[in-house]
Protein backbone atom coordinates (compact mmCIF):
# COMPACT_ATOMS: atom_id res chain seq x y z
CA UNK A 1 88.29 91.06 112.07
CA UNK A 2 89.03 92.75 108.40
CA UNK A 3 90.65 89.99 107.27
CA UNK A 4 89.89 86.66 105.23
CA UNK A 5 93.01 84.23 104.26
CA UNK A 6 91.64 82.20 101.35
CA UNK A 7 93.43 78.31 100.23
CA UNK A 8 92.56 76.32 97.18
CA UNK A 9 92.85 73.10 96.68
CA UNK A 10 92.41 73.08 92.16
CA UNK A 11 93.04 70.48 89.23
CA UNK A 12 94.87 73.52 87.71
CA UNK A 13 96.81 76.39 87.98
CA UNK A 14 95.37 78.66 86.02
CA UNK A 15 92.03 81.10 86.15
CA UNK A 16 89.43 78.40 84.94
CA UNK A 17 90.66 75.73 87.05
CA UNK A 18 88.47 72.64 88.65
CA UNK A 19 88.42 73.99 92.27
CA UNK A 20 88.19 70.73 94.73
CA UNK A 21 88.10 72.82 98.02
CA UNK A 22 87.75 76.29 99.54
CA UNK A 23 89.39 77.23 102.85
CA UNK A 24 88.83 80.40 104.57
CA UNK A 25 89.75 81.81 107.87
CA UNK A 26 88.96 85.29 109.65
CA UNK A 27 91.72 86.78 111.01
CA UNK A 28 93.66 89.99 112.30
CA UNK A 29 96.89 90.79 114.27
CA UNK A 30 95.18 89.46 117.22
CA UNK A 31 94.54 86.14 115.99
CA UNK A 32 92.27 84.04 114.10
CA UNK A 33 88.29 83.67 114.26
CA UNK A 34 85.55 81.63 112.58
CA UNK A 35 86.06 79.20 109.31
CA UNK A 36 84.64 78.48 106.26
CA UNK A 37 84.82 75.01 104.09
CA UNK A 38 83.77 73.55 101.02
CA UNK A 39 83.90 70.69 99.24
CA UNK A 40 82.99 71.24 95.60
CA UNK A 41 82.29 68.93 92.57
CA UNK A 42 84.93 68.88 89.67
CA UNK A 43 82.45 66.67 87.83
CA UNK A 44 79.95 69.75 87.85
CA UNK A 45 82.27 72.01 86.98
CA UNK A 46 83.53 70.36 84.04
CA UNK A 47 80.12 70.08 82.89
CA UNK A 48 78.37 72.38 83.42
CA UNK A 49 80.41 75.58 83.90
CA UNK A 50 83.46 74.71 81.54
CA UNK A 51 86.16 74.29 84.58
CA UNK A 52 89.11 72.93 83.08
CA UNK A 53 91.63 70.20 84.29
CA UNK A 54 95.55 70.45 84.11
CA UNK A 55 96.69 66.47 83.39
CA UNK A 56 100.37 68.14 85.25
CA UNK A 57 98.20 68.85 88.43
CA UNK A 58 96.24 65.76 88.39
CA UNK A 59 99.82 64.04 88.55
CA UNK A 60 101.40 66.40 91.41
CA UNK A 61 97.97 65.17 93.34
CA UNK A 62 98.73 62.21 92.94
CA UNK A 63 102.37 62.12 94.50
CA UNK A 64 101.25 63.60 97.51
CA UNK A 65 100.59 62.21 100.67
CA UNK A 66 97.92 59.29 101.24
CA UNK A 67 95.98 62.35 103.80
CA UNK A 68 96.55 64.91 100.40
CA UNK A 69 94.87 62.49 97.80
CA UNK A 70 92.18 61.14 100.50
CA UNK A 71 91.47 65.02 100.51
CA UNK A 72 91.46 65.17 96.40
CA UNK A 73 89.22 61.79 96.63
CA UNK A 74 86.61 62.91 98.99
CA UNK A 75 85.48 66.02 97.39
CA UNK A 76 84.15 64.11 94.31
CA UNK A 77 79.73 64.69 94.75
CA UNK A 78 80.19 67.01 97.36
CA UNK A 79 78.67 71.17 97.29
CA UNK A 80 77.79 72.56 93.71
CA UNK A 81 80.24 75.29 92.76
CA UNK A 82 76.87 77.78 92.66
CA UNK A 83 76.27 76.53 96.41
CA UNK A 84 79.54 77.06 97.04
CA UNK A 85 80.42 80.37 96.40
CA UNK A 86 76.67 81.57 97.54
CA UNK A 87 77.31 80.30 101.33
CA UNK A 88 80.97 81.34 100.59
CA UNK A 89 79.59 84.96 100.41
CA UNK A 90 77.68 84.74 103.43
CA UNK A 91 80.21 83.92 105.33
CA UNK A 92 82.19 86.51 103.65
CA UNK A 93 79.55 88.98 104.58
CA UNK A 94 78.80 87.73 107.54
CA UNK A 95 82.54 88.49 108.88
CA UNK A 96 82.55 92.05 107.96
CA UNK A 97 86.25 91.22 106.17
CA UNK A 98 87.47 93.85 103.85
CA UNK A 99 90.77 92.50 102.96
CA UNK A 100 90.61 88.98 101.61
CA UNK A 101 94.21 87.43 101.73
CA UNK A 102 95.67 84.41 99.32
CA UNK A 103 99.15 82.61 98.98
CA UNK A 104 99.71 84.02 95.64
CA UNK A 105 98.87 87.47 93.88
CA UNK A 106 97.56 85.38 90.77
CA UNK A 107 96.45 81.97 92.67
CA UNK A 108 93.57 81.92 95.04
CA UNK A 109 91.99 85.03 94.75
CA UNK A 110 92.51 84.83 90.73
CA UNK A 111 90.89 81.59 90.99
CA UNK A 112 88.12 81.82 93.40
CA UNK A 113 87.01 85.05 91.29
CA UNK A 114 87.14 82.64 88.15
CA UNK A 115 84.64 80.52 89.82
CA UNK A 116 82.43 83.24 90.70
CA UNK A 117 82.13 84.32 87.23
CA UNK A 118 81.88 81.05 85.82
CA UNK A 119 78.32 80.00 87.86
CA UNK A 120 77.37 84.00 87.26
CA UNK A 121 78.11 85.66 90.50
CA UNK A 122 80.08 88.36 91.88
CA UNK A 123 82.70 87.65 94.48
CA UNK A 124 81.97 89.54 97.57
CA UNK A 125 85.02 91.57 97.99
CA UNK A 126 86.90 94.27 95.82
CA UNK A 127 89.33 93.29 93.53
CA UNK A 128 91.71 96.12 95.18
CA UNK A 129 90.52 94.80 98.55
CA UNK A 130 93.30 91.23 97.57
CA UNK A 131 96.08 90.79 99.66
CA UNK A 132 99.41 88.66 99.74
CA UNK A 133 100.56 86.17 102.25
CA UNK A 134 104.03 86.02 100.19
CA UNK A 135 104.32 89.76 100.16
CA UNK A 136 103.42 90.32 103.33
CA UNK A 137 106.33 87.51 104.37
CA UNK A 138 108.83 89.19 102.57
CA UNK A 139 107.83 92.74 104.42
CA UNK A 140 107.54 91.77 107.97
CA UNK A 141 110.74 92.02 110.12
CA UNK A 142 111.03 88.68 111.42
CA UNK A 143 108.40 86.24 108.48
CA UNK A 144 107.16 83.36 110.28
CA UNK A 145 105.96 80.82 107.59
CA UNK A 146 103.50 78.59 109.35
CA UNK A 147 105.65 77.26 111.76
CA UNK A 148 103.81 73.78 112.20
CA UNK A 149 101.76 72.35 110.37
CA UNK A 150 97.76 72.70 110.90
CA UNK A 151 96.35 69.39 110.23
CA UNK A 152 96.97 68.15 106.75
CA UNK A 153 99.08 69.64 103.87
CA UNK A 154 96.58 70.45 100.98
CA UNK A 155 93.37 70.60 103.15
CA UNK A 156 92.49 74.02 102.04
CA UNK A 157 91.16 75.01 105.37
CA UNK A 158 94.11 73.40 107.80
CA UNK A 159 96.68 75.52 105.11
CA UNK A 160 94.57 78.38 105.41
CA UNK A 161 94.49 78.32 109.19
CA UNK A 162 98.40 77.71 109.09
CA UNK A 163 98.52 81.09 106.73
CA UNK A 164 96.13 83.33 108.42
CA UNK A 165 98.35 82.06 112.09
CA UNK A 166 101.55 83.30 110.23
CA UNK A 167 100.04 86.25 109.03
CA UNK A 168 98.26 87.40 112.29
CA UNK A 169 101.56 87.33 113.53
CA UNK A 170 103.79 89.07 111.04
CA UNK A 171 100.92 91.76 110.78
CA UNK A 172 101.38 92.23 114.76
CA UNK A 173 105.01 92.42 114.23
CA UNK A 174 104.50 95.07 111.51
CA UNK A 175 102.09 97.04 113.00
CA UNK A 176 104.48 97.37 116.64
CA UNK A 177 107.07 98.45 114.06
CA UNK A 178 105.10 101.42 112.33
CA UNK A 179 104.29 102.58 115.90
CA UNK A 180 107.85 103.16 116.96
């Protein structure tokens, strides 16, 4: 499959944010294949790579659901944000993705890239390798958002499961069309 959807679950917004959780899923207009997910520590990214925390976002956390927030409470002491994006690259690798996919032209692949740089490594696609699920949604002939919902809202790998579902779909839908 050539394609990895990405979904973050941050304390921010912006490039630079606290990343609590990284959700990946392989996937092509045939379906979806194998998953990748990771915890990380804010604590250590405050610290020691100079993350940053949005007060706003810590809020919106905390008016989600009790499953959302038990998500956002869980990841405290979990993977280093070095351990994370090394075995983050291997899967990446592993897949033999070129395309890696966010919800967002400036959110999750802006931010996982951020991340990378901060603990000193290079993300493992090309920048001009990004793709968007909300482009691609407002191109394809009959967009399917995720229809149901995969698990839990803001559990970065059940929305990126939902995403890369929708977008194996739309993909099909657009690829039928180009053959006509």
């Amino acid at each position: 499959m050539e394609n990895i959807m990405i979904d973050l679950e941050t304390l921010g917004t912006a490039p630079g944010s606290v990343i609590l959780s990284i959700g990946a899923v392989e996937f092509d207009e045939t379906g979806t294949g194998r998953t990748f997910y990771s915890r990380l520590n804010p604590e250590m990214q405050v610290q020691k790579f100079g993350m940053k925390i949005d007060a706003a976002t810590v809020v919106w956390w905390m008016r989600q659901s009790d499953e959302a927030r038990g998500e956002f409470s869980s990841s405290l002491g979990e993977n280093s944000p070095w351990r994370a994006v090394t075995e983050f690259s291997q899967f990446f690798r592993a897949t033999g993705a070129e395309y890696v996919w966010g919800n967002g032209p400036s959110f999750d692949c802006c931010n996982l890239s951020a991340l990378f740089r901060a603990v000193g490594k290079e993300a493992p696609w090309r920048f001009y390798n990004e793709r968007c699920f909300r482009t691609l949604y407002f191109l394809a002939p009959n967009p399917q958002r995720p229809a149901h919902r995969v698990g839990t809202a803001h559990n970065a790998l059940h929305d990126a499961r939902a995403q890369a579902i929708a977008a194996a779909d739309m993909l099909a839908q657009l690829k039928g069309k180009a053959a006509l």
